[in-house]
């Protein structure tokens, strides 16, 4: 470690020079021009290090180099949940020796090949640069290297010192090697990242591998991501209103009972039980009151599938272009999974809940209208899960047929994942009685629905759900400790409460869930009323 006092003594002659205060106006203008140019250069460098702009990381560096001209703006705009900021001096031998350790960790989170993108911003500030003297003083830097941890916006326009009792910024007191720094981060996030983690590629998910039913096991990741993303959209766009809240409650009830992810079931139950706290039945609120409710939900840091989700990227549903697949793919997988797991007595209510959910909360106007039109065309109530599963499968194929033509005309499709009739013959040959091509090249299939339904049950039900713990967690973490990620919900103070335990019981007896959920919510209302009366 090198003390900040030594640094100040080493640079004191430069700072005490009288030329700075005696500079003529022309020199001051030149200095300002150079400062602006430096700011733009640093900004471009930071973007390059994150894989933005012209791509390659500068000289193999993954940590973002910031200075006083870019620090506050860059951290304010950062989308990562947390940041690690290293304050160093370029002349410091200990800092030069530490840099390879810091870069090993930064490589996991920053850059185009990051194993865990969107989680942590790794940044560096050179305190030996004159422009950063005041910035380093803001954070009470007294030795090098000096590492701080916290949410990126909390670093912007703020001061910090270690004597502060309540602060979102923490001093990293044990990060002298890459292994120890990552161990410190894992402790904060209750995660199990390792220096050997690699980026999850999707080469093995291209169309020539879709015939492998084992590929769908990775879709559980994207089902969680899609569930969390859907709730995020609903909250951000303030879509819960007096005429939509009931449809969301009904959909949450289905998620609690049948979501393929255990932690999404638990998170849905927690959100459902506390629903009236955030969105009371009387939603005739002013815009100010609505904003307060949204802030209340955000303050609770509620994540419907656990605090690890959303992560910001896709695996099974990753497209070859950033604007293709992703959320829509994950949502389709979720809906298929729900329909193959329900009981026959739930088929009509599940159909209504799915249609209402898409109609009220899917933000694509044209897609919402098309889907609701197909829902409205159903004239006979569903009497079995089989009928509902086959209807959703047929509907999905109709959507693909329509999009095939539109994407071909507009050139907007994903070249690696073109829309197609599903499942392909290679994936389920017994599903096909016969097939032929029309004059315009469209595929016409005489389906054997007695084979299609068992395929759907196995693909979206048994394979997806049974592989959740073993394949999904192992593929993501590669370590036995990852069982803690699943236990996260069970061990948290909220998930351990009796209502959550009751909600898990509901998953085994879903036919009674609606009544139980209403009972819980009624009990909550009664307790609040008694408290107010007292």
Short mmCIF file of C-alpha atoms in Angstrom, two decimals, residues 66-483:
data_model
loop_
_atom_site.label_atom_id
_atom_site.label_comp_id
_atom_site.label_asym_id
_atom_site.label_seq_id
_atom_site.Cartn_x
_atom_site.Cartn_y
_atom_site.Cartn_z
CA UNK A 66 -12.88 7.02 -15.57
CA UNK A 67 -11.78 10.47 -14.46
CA UNK A 68 -13.42 13.48 -12.83
CA UNK A 69 -14.89 14.66 -16.15
CA UNK A 70 -16.74 11.39 -16.79
CA UNK A 71 -17.12 9.75 -13.35
CA UNK A 72 -20.48 11.09 -12.16
CA UNK A 73 -22.26 10.96 -15.53
CA UNK A 74 -21.03 7.46 -16.37
CA UNK A 75 -21.98 5.95 -13.01
CA UNK A 76 -25.36 7.69 -13.02
CA UNK A 77 -26.16 6.15 -16.40
CA UNK A 78 -24.82 2.68 -15.51
CA UNK A 79 -27.43 -0.10 -15.61
CA UNK A 80 -25.43 -2.52 -13.46
CA UNK A 81 -26.73 -3.28 -9.97
CA UNK A 82 -23.36 -2.72 -8.32
CA UNK A 83 -19.99 -1.16 -9.06
CA UNK A 84 -16.45 -1.75 -7.84
CA UNK A 85 -14.27 1.35 -8.15
CA UNK A 86 -10.51 1.07 -7.75
CA UNK A 87 -8.65 4.28 -6.88
CA UNK A 88 -4.97 3.93 -7.79
CA UNK A 89 -1.89 5.85 -8.89
CA UNK A 90 -0.11 4.99 -12.11
CA UNK A 91 3.30 5.50 -10.50
CA UNK A 92 2.49 3.08 -7.64
CA UNK A 93 4.33 -0.29 -7.97
CA UNK A 94 1.70 -2.05 -5.81
CA UNK A 95 -1.04 -0.76 -8.13
CA UNK A 96 0.78 -2.01 -11.23
CA UNK A 97 1.15 -5.43 -9.62
CA UNK A 98 -2.51 -5.44 -8.57
CA UNK A 99 -3.90 -4.50 -11.99
CA UNK A 100 -3.77 -8.07 -13.46
CA UNK A 101 -5.74 -9.32 -10.44
CA UNK A 102 -8.37 -6.60 -10.86
CA UNK A 103 -8.63 -7.26 -14.60
CA UNK A 104 -9.23 -10.99 -14.02
CA UNK A 105 -12.35 -10.12 -12.04
CA UNK A 106 -13.37 -7.31 -14.41
CA UNK A 107 -13.29 -9.76 -17.32
CA UNK A 108 -16.13 -11.72 -15.71
CA UNK A 109 -18.48 -8.72 -15.68
CA UNK A 110 -17.31 -6.20 -18.32
CA UNK A 111 -16.75 -6.46 -22.05
CA UNK A 112 -18.39 -8.33 -24.95
CA UNK A 113 -17.30 -11.76 -23.70
CA UNK A 114 -18.27 -11.30 -20.06
CA UNK A 115 -19.55 -14.43 -18.33
CA UNK A 116 -21.95 -12.39 -16.18
CA UNK A 117 -22.81 -9.17 -18.06
CA UNK A 118 -25.01 -6.53 -16.53
CA UNK A 119 -24.22 -7.48 -12.93
CA UNK A 120 -21.22 -5.43 -11.78
CA UNK A 121 -19.44 -2.42 -13.27
CA UNK A 122 -15.69 -2.58 -12.66
CA UNK A 123 -14.08 0.87 -12.89
CA UNK A 124 -10.73 2.52 -12.14
CA UNK A 125 -9.69 6.10 -11.29
CA UNK A 126 -6.07 7.30 -11.44
CA UNK A 127 -5.58 9.56 -8.43
CA UNK A 128 -2.14 10.58 -9.72
CA UNK A 129 -3.84 12.54 -12.48
CA UNK A 130 -4.36 16.18 -11.56
CA UNK A 131 -7.91 16.21 -12.82
CA UNK A 132 -8.82 13.53 -10.25
CA UNK A 133 -7.34 15.08 -7.09
CA UNK A 134 -10.65 16.44 -5.84
CA UNK A 135 -12.51 13.29 -6.91
CA UNK A 136 -10.19 11.07 -4.88
CA UNK A 137 -10.54 13.43 -1.92
CA UNK A 138 -14.32 13.07 -2.15
CA UNK A 139 -13.93 9.39 -1.30
CA UNK A 140 -11.26 9.85 1.39
CA UNK A 141 -8.68 7.82 -0.52
CA UNK A 142 -5.78 7.33 1.90
CA UNK A 143 -3.85 4.42 0.36
CA UNK A 144 -3.41 2.61 -2.95
CA UNK A 145 -5.02 0.53 -4.31
CA UNK A 146 -8.27 1.64 -2.65
CA UNK A 147 -11.46 -0.29 -3.53
CA UNK A 148 -15.07 0.75 -2.93
CA UNK A 149 -18.34 -1.13 -3.57
CA UNK A 150 -21.91 0.10 -4.02
CA UNK A 151 -24.75 0.83 -6.46
CA UNK A 152 -23.35 2.92 -9.33
CA UNK A 153 -25.65 5.97 -8.85
CA UNK A 154 -24.63 6.18 -5.18
CA UNK A 155 -21.09 7.11 -6.25
CA UNK A 156 -22.26 10.07 -8.34
CA UNK A 157 -22.15 13.56 -6.86
CA UNK A 158 -21.48 12.31 -3.36
CA UNK A 159 -18.81 12.27 -0.69
CA UNK A 160 -17.80 9.25 1.37
CA UNK A 161 -15.58 8.38 4.27
CA UNK A 162 -15.30 5.23 6.34
CA UNK A 163 -16.71 6.92 9.45
CA UNK A 164 -20.18 7.14 7.90
CA UNK A 165 -22.50 4.85 9.82
CA UNK A 166 -25.16 4.49 7.12
CA UNK A 167 -23.94 4.36 3.56
CA UNK A 168 -24.61 2.23 0.48
CA UNK A 169 -20.92 2.47 -0.35
CA UNK A 170 -18.59 -0.01 1.37
CA UNK A 171 -14.84 -0.29 1.62
CA UNK A 172 -13.55 -3.57 0.20
CA UNK A 173 -11.15 -4.57 2.94
CA UNK A 174 -10.09 -7.94 1.54
CA UNK A 175 -9.40 -7.82 -2.19
CA UNK A 176 -5.62 -8.11 -2.45
CA UNK A 177 -5.84 -10.89 -5.06
CA UNK A 178 -8.35 -11.75 -7.78
CA UNK A 179 -9.51 -14.78 -5.78
CA UNK A 180 -10.03 -12.78 -2.59
CA UNK A 181 -11.78 -9.92 -4.38
CA UNK A 182 -14.19 -12.34 -6.07
CA UNK A 183 -14.75 -14.11 -2.76
CA UNK A 184 -15.66 -10.73 -1.21
CA UNK A 185 -18.10 -10.03 -4.06
CA UNK A 186 -19.66 -13.50 -3.73
CA UNK A 187 -20.22 -12.86 -0.05
CA UNK A 188 -22.06 -9.61 -0.78
CA UNK A 189 -24.28 -11.15 -3.48
CA UNK A 190 -24.59 -14.61 -1.95
CA UNK A 191 -23.38 -15.87 -5.33
CA UNK A 192 -20.80 -18.42 -6.42
CA UNK A 193 -18.92 -16.81 -9.31
CA UNK A 194 -15.51 -18.27 -10.14
CA UNK A 195 -12.61 -16.99 -12.21
CA UNK A 196 -13.17 -19.92 -14.60
CA UNK A 197 -16.72 -18.89 -15.53
CA UNK A 198 -17.19 -18.55 -19.28
CA UNK A 199 -19.68 -16.72 -21.48
CA UNK A 200 -22.72 -18.82 -22.29
CA UNK A 201 -22.78 -19.13 -26.04
CA UNK A 202 -25.70 -20.26 -28.16
CA UNK A 203 -23.92 -21.91 -31.09
CA UNK A 204 -25.36 -25.26 -30.02
CA UNK A 205 -28.86 -23.81 -30.16
CA UNK A 206 -28.92 -22.98 -33.87
CA UNK A 207 -31.68 -24.55 -35.97
CA UNK A 208 -29.64 -27.66 -36.77
CA UNK A 209 -29.75 -28.53 -33.04
CA UNK A 210 -33.39 -27.80 -32.32
CA UNK A 211 -34.11 -31.47 -32.82
CA UNK A 212 -32.30 -32.19 -29.56
CA UNK A 213 -34.96 -32.22 -26.82
CA UNK A 214 -32.23 -31.69 -24.22
CA UNK A 215 -31.87 -28.09 -25.40
CA UNK A 216 -35.13 -27.04 -23.77
CA UNK A 217 -33.71 -27.63 -20.30
CA UNK A 218 -31.81 -24.36 -20.71
CA UNK A 219 -35.08 -22.57 -21.38
CA UNK A 220 -35.87 -22.59 -17.65
CA UNK A 221 -33.37 -19.76 -17.37
CA UNK A 222 -35.28 -17.73 -19.94
CA UNK A 223 -38.66 -18.54 -18.40
CA UNK A 224 -37.42 -16.93 -15.18
CA UNK A 225 -36.02 -13.99 -17.13
CA UNK A 226 -39.29 -13.50 -19.06
CA UNK A 227 -41.36 -13.65 -15.86
CA UNK A 228 -39.22 -11.01 -14.18
CA UNK A 229 -39.16 -8.88 -17.32
CA UNK A 230 -42.96 -9.00 -17.62
CA UNK A 231 -43.39 -7.74 -14.05
CA UNK A 232 -40.78 -5.06 -14.64
CA UNK A 233 -42.71 -3.77 -17.68
CA UNK A 234 -45.97 -3.79 -15.71
CA UNK A 235 -44.44 -1.74 -12.89
CA UNK A 236 -42.50 0.70 -15.06
CA UNK A 237 -45.54 1.48 -17.21
CA UNK A 238 -47.92 1.59 -14.22
CA UNK A 239 -50.26 -0.89 -15.89
CA UNK A 240 -51.98 -2.09 -12.70
CA UNK A 241 -55.27 -0.23 -12.64
CA UNK A 242 -58.76 -0.75 -11.27
CA UNK A 243 -59.84 -2.67 -14.37
CA UNK A 244 -56.66 -4.76 -14.73
CA UNK A 245 -55.66 -5.71 -11.17
CA UNK A 246 -57.98 -8.72 -10.97
CA UNK A 247 -56.59 -10.25 -14.16
CA UNK A 248 -53.06 -9.94 -12.77
CA UNK A 249 -54.13 -11.58 -9.51
CA UNK A 250 -55.60 -14.53 -11.41
CA UNK A 251 -52.45 -14.91 -13.48
CA UNK A 252 -50.27 -14.80 -10.35
CA UNK A 253 -52.39 -17.59 -8.87
CA UNK A 254 -51.53 -19.77 -11.88
CA UNK A 255 -47.83 -18.92 -11.52
CA UNK A 256 -47.85 -19.89 -7.84
CA UNK A 257 -49.33 -23.28 -8.64
CA UNK A 258 -47.68 -24.16 -11.97
CA UNK A 259 -44.63 -22.02 -12.79
CA UNK A 260 -41.78 -24.39 -13.73
CA UNK A 261 -39.32 -22.46 -11.53
CA UNK A 262 -39.56 -23.03 -7.79
CA UNK A 263 -38.30 -19.58 -6.89
CA UNK A 264 -40.73 -17.92 -9.32
CA UNK A 265 -43.56 -19.81 -7.60
CA UNK A 266 -42.40 -18.54 -4.24
CA UNK A 267 -41.88 -14.97 -5.46
CA UNK A 268 -45.31 -14.95 -7.11
CA UNK A 269 -46.90 -16.13 -3.88
CA UNK A 270 -45.17 -13.40 -1.89
CA UNK A 271 -46.26 -10.75 -4.36
CA UNK A 272 -49.81 -12.09 -4.36
CA UNK A 273 -50.09 -12.16 -0.59
CA UNK A 274 -48.84 -8.57 -0.34
CA UNK A 275 -50.78 -7.41 -3.38
CA UNK A 276 -53.30 -5.28 -1.48
CA UNK A 277 -50.49 -3.46 0.31
CA UNK A 278 -49.20 -2.11 -2.99
CA UNK A 279 -52.36 -1.96 -5.08
CA UNK A 280 -55.50 -1.61 -2.93
CA UNK A 281 -58.83 -2.49 -4.50
CA UNK A 282 -59.69 1.22 -4.61
CA UNK A 283 -57.27 2.35 -7.29
CA UNK A 284 -58.91 5.72 -7.99
CA UNK A 285 -55.65 7.38 -6.99
CA UNK A 286 -53.99 10.56 -8.07
CA UNK A 287 -50.86 10.27 -10.22
CA UNK A 288 -48.84 11.30 -7.18
CA UNK A 289 -50.30 8.47 -5.09
CA UNK A 290 -49.66 6.01 -7.92
CA UNK A 291 -46.03 7.09 -8.04
CA UNK A 292 -45.72 6.55 -4.30
CA UNK A 293 -47.09 3.01 -4.67
CA UNK A 294 -44.55 2.25 -7.38
CA UNK A 295 -41.75 3.62 -5.19
CA UNK A 296 -43.02 1.44 -2.34
CA UNK A 297 -42.73 -1.69 -4.45
CA UNK A 298 -39.26 -0.66 -5.60
CA UNK A 299 -38.24 0.04 -2.00
CA UNK A 300 -39.20 -3.52 -1.06
CA UNK A 301 -36.67 -4.67 -3.68
CA UNK A 302 -39.17 -7.33 -4.74
CA UNK A 303 -37.96 -9.73 -7.39
CA UNK A 304 -40.62 -12.17 -8.54
CA UNK A 305 -38.04 -14.89 -9.28
CA UNK A 306 -35.48 -14.00 -6.62
CA UNK A 307 -32.87 -11.29 -6.37
CA UNK A 308 -30.68 -12.91 -9.03
CA UNK A 309 -33.32 -12.30 -11.73
CA UNK A 310 -33.56 -10.45 -14.07
CA UNK A 311 -29.98 -10.86 -15.25
CA UNK A 312 -30.35 -9.03 -18.53
CA UNK A 313 -29.48 -11.72 -21.06
CA UNK A 314 -30.85 -14.93 -22.58
CA UNK A 315 -29.59 -18.46 -23.22
CA UNK A 316 -32.10 -20.75 -25.00
CA UNK A 317 -34.00 -17.73 -26.36
CA UNK A 318 -30.97 -15.69 -27.41
CA UNK A 319 -31.22 -14.49 -30.99
CA UNK A 320 -28.37 -13.91 -33.42
CA UNK A 321 -29.42 -10.23 -33.40
CA UNK A 322 -30.11 -8.16 -30.30
CA UNK A 323 -33.63 -7.24 -31.40
CA UNK A 324 -34.86 -10.78 -32.11
CA UNK A 325 -36.23 -13.54 -29.85
CA UNK A 326 -35.53 -12.91 -26.15
CA UNK A 327 -38.58 -11.83 -24.15
CA UNK A 328 -41.26 -13.03 -26.60
CA UNK A 329 -39.61 -16.45 -26.86
CA UNK A 330 -39.33 -16.78 -23.07
CA UNK A 331 -42.97 -15.77 -22.61
CA UNK A 332 -44.18 -18.38 -25.11
CA UNK A 333 -42.21 -21.10 -23.31
CA UNK A 334 -43.78 -20.00 -20.01
CA UNK A 335 -47.32 -20.16 -21.40
CA UNK A 336 -46.76 -23.59 -22.96
CA UNK A 337 -45.32 -24.84 -19.69
CA UNK A 338 -48.34 -23.60 -17.72
CA UNK A 339 -50.88 -25.25 -20.02
CA UNK A 340 -49.29 -28.72 -19.84
CA UNK A 341 -49.16 -28.71 -16.02
CA UNK A 342 -52.69 -27.65 -15.09
CA UNK A 343 -55.51 -30.02 -14.19
CA UNK A 344 -58.51 -30.53 -16.45
CA UNK A 345 -60.71 -28.55 -14.07
CA UNK A 346 -58.46 -25.49 -14.48
CA UNK A 347 -58.39 -25.43 -18.28
CA UNK A 348 -61.05 -22.76 -18.90
CA UNK A 349 -59.94 -20.46 -16.07
CA UNK A 350 -56.30 -20.77 -17.22
CA UNK A 351 -57.32 -19.93 -20.78
CA UNK A 352 -59.19 -16.84 -19.59
CA UNK A 353 -56.31 -15.76 -17.36
CA UNK A 354 -53.71 -16.10 -20.13
CA UNK A 355 -55.88 -14.19 -22.63
CA UNK A 356 -56.59 -11.41 -20.14
CA UNK A 357 -52.94 -11.18 -19.11
CA UNK A 358 -51.74 -10.73 -22.70
CA UNK A 359 -54.60 -8.32 -23.45
CA UNK A 360 -53.90 -6.12 -20.41
CA UNK A 361 -50.13 -6.35 -19.95
CA UNK A 362 -48.36 -7.26 -23.21
CA UNK A 363 -47.05 -3.93 -24.39
CA UNK A 364 -46.88 -4.64 -28.14
CA UNK A 365 -50.18 -3.24 -29.42
CA UNK A 366 -50.44 -5.23 -32.66
CA UNK A 367 -49.36 -8.51 -31.03
CA UNK A 368 -51.85 -7.99 -28.21
CA UNK A 369 -54.69 -7.40 -30.64
CA UNK A 370 -53.88 -10.46 -32.77
CA UNK A 371 -53.67 -12.71 -29.73
CA UNK A 372 -56.90 -11.40 -28.22
CA UNK A 373 -58.70 -11.88 -31.55
CA UNK A 374 -57.65 -15.54 -31.50
CA UNK A 375 -58.87 -15.81 -27.90
CA UNK A 376 -62.19 -14.27 -28.85
CA UNK A 377 -62.66 -16.78 -31.67
CA UNK A 378 -62.95 -19.65 -29.15
CA UNK A 379 -66.66 -20.33 -28.75
CA UNK A 380 -66.69 -23.52 -26.67
CA UNK A 381 -65.24 -23.63 -23.12
CA UNK A 382 -62.20 -25.84 -22.63
CA UNK A 383 -62.91 -29.00 -20.67
CA UNK A 384 -59.42 -30.49 -20.49
CA UNK A 385 -55.77 -29.50 -20.23
CA UNK A 386 -55.20 -31.40 -23.48
CA UNK A 387 -57.59 -29.15 -25.39
CA UNK A 388 -56.01 -25.99 -23.99
CA UNK A 389 -52.43 -27.17 -24.66
CA UNK A 390 -53.29 -28.02 -28.26
CA UNK A 391 -55.09 -24.70 -28.74
CA UNK A 392 -52.05 -22.72 -27.54
CA UNK A 393 -49.72 -24.84 -29.70
CA UNK A 394 -51.95 -24.28 -32.75
CA UNK A 395 -52.21 -20.58 -31.98
CA UNK A 396 -48.43 -20.30 -31.72
CA UNK A 397 -48.06 -21.91 -35.14
CA UNK A 398 -50.60 -19.49 -36.62
CA UNK A 399 -48.60 -16.59 -35.22
CA UNK A 400 -45.42 -18.05 -36.72
CA UNK A 401 -47.09 -18.48 -40.11
CA UNK A 402 -48.17 -14.84 -40.12
CA UNK A 403 -44.76 -13.58 -38.98
CA UNK A 404 -42.96 -15.80 -41.53
CA UNK A 405 -44.60 -13.87 -44.35
CA UNK A 406 -44.12 -10.46 -42.73
CA UNK A 407 -40.47 -11.05 -41.87
CA UNK A 408 -39.76 -12.36 -45.37
CA UNK A 409 -41.31 -9.26 -46.98
CA UNK A 410 -39.67 -6.80 -44.57
CA UNK A 411 -36.37 -8.61 -44.06
CA UNK A 412 -36.71 -8.28 -40.29
CA UNK A 413 -36.40 -11.93 -39.25
CA UNK A 414 -33.54 -13.61 -37.45
CA UNK A 415 -31.45 -15.38 -40.13
CA UNK A 416 -30.29 -18.00 -37.62
CA UNK A 417 -33.76 -18.57 -36.15
CA UNK A 418 -36.34 -18.12 -38.92
CA UNK A 419 -39.96 -18.61 -37.95
CA UNK A 420 -41.11 -22.17 -38.65
CA UNK A 421 -43.96 -24.59 -38.10
CA UNK A 422 -43.33 -26.37 -34.83
CA UNK A 423 -42.33 -28.96 -33.81
CA UNK A 424 -40.10 -29.87 -36.76
CA UNK A 425 -40.37 -33.43 -38.01
CA UNK A 426 -36.89 -34.22 -36.71
CA UNK A 427 -38.04 -33.38 -33.19
CA UNK A 428 -41.34 -35.30 -33.30
CA UNK A 429 -41.69 -37.52 -36.40
CA UNK A 430 -44.76 -39.26 -34.95
CA UNK A 431 -46.55 -35.90 -34.76
CA UNK A 432 -46.74 -35.85 -38.57
CA UNK A 433 -49.26 -37.95 -40.47
CA UNK A 434 -48.26 -36.25 -43.71
CA UNK A 435 -46.90 -32.95 -44.97
CA UNK A 436 -46.72 -31.06 -48.25
CA UNK A 437 -45.77 -27.68 -49.69
CA UNK A 438 -48.20 -25.22 -51.22
CA UNK A 439 -47.44 -23.29 -54.42
CA UNK A 440 -45.98 -20.43 -52.41
CA UNK A 441 -43.72 -22.77 -50.44
CA UNK A 442 -45.74 -22.83 -47.21
CA UNK A 443 -45.71 -26.09 -45.26
CA UNK A 444 -49.02 -27.85 -44.73
CA UNK A 445 -49.13 -30.59 -42.10
CA UNK A 446 -51.72 -33.19 -41.24
CA UNK A 447 -51.00 -33.36 -37.52
CA UNK A 448 -51.48 -36.39 -35.28
CA UNK A 449 -52.70 -34.58 -32.19
CA UNK A 450 -52.66 -37.79 -30.16
CA UNK A 451 -48.87 -37.64 -30.56
CA UNK A 452 -48.53 -33.87 -30.37
CA UNK A 453 -50.04 -33.60 -26.89
CA UNK A 454 -47.73 -36.17 -25.19
CA UNK A 455 -44.82 -34.43 -26.90
CA UNK A 456 -45.89 -31.04 -25.48
CA UNK A 457 -46.32 -32.52 -21.99
CA UNK A 458 -42.86 -34.06 -22.07
CA UNK A 459 -41.08 -31.12 -23.74
CA UNK A 460 -42.60 -28.24 -21.78
CA UNK A 461 -43.48 -30.18 -18.64
CA UNK A 462 -41.42 -33.15 -17.54
CA UNK A 463 -38.17 -32.26 -19.32
CA UNK A 464 -38.25 -28.59 -18.40
CA UNK A 465 -39.34 -28.97 -14.77
CA UNK A 466 -37.44 -32.11 -13.77
CA UNK A 467 -34.16 -30.73 -15.09
CA UNK A 468 -34.49 -27.43 -13.25
CA UNK A 469 -32.30 -28.18 -10.27
CA UNK A 470 -29.72 -30.48 -11.86
CA UNK A 471 -29.14 -29.21 -15.38
CA UNK A 472 -30.08 -25.57 -15.08
CA UNK A 473 -28.15 -24.77 -11.94
CA UNK A 474 -25.14 -26.84 -12.96
CA UNK A 475 -24.99 -25.24 -16.38
CA UNK A 476 -25.13 -21.76 -14.88
CA UNK A 477 -22.83 -22.15 -11.92
CA UNK A 478 -20.90 -25.36 -12.37
CA UNK A 479 -20.44 -25.76 -8.63
CA UNK A 480 -22.26 -27.68 -5.93
CA UNK A 481 -22.62 -24.56 -3.84
CA UNK A 482 -25.24 -23.23 -6.21
CA UNK A 483 -27.88 -25.04 -4.21
#
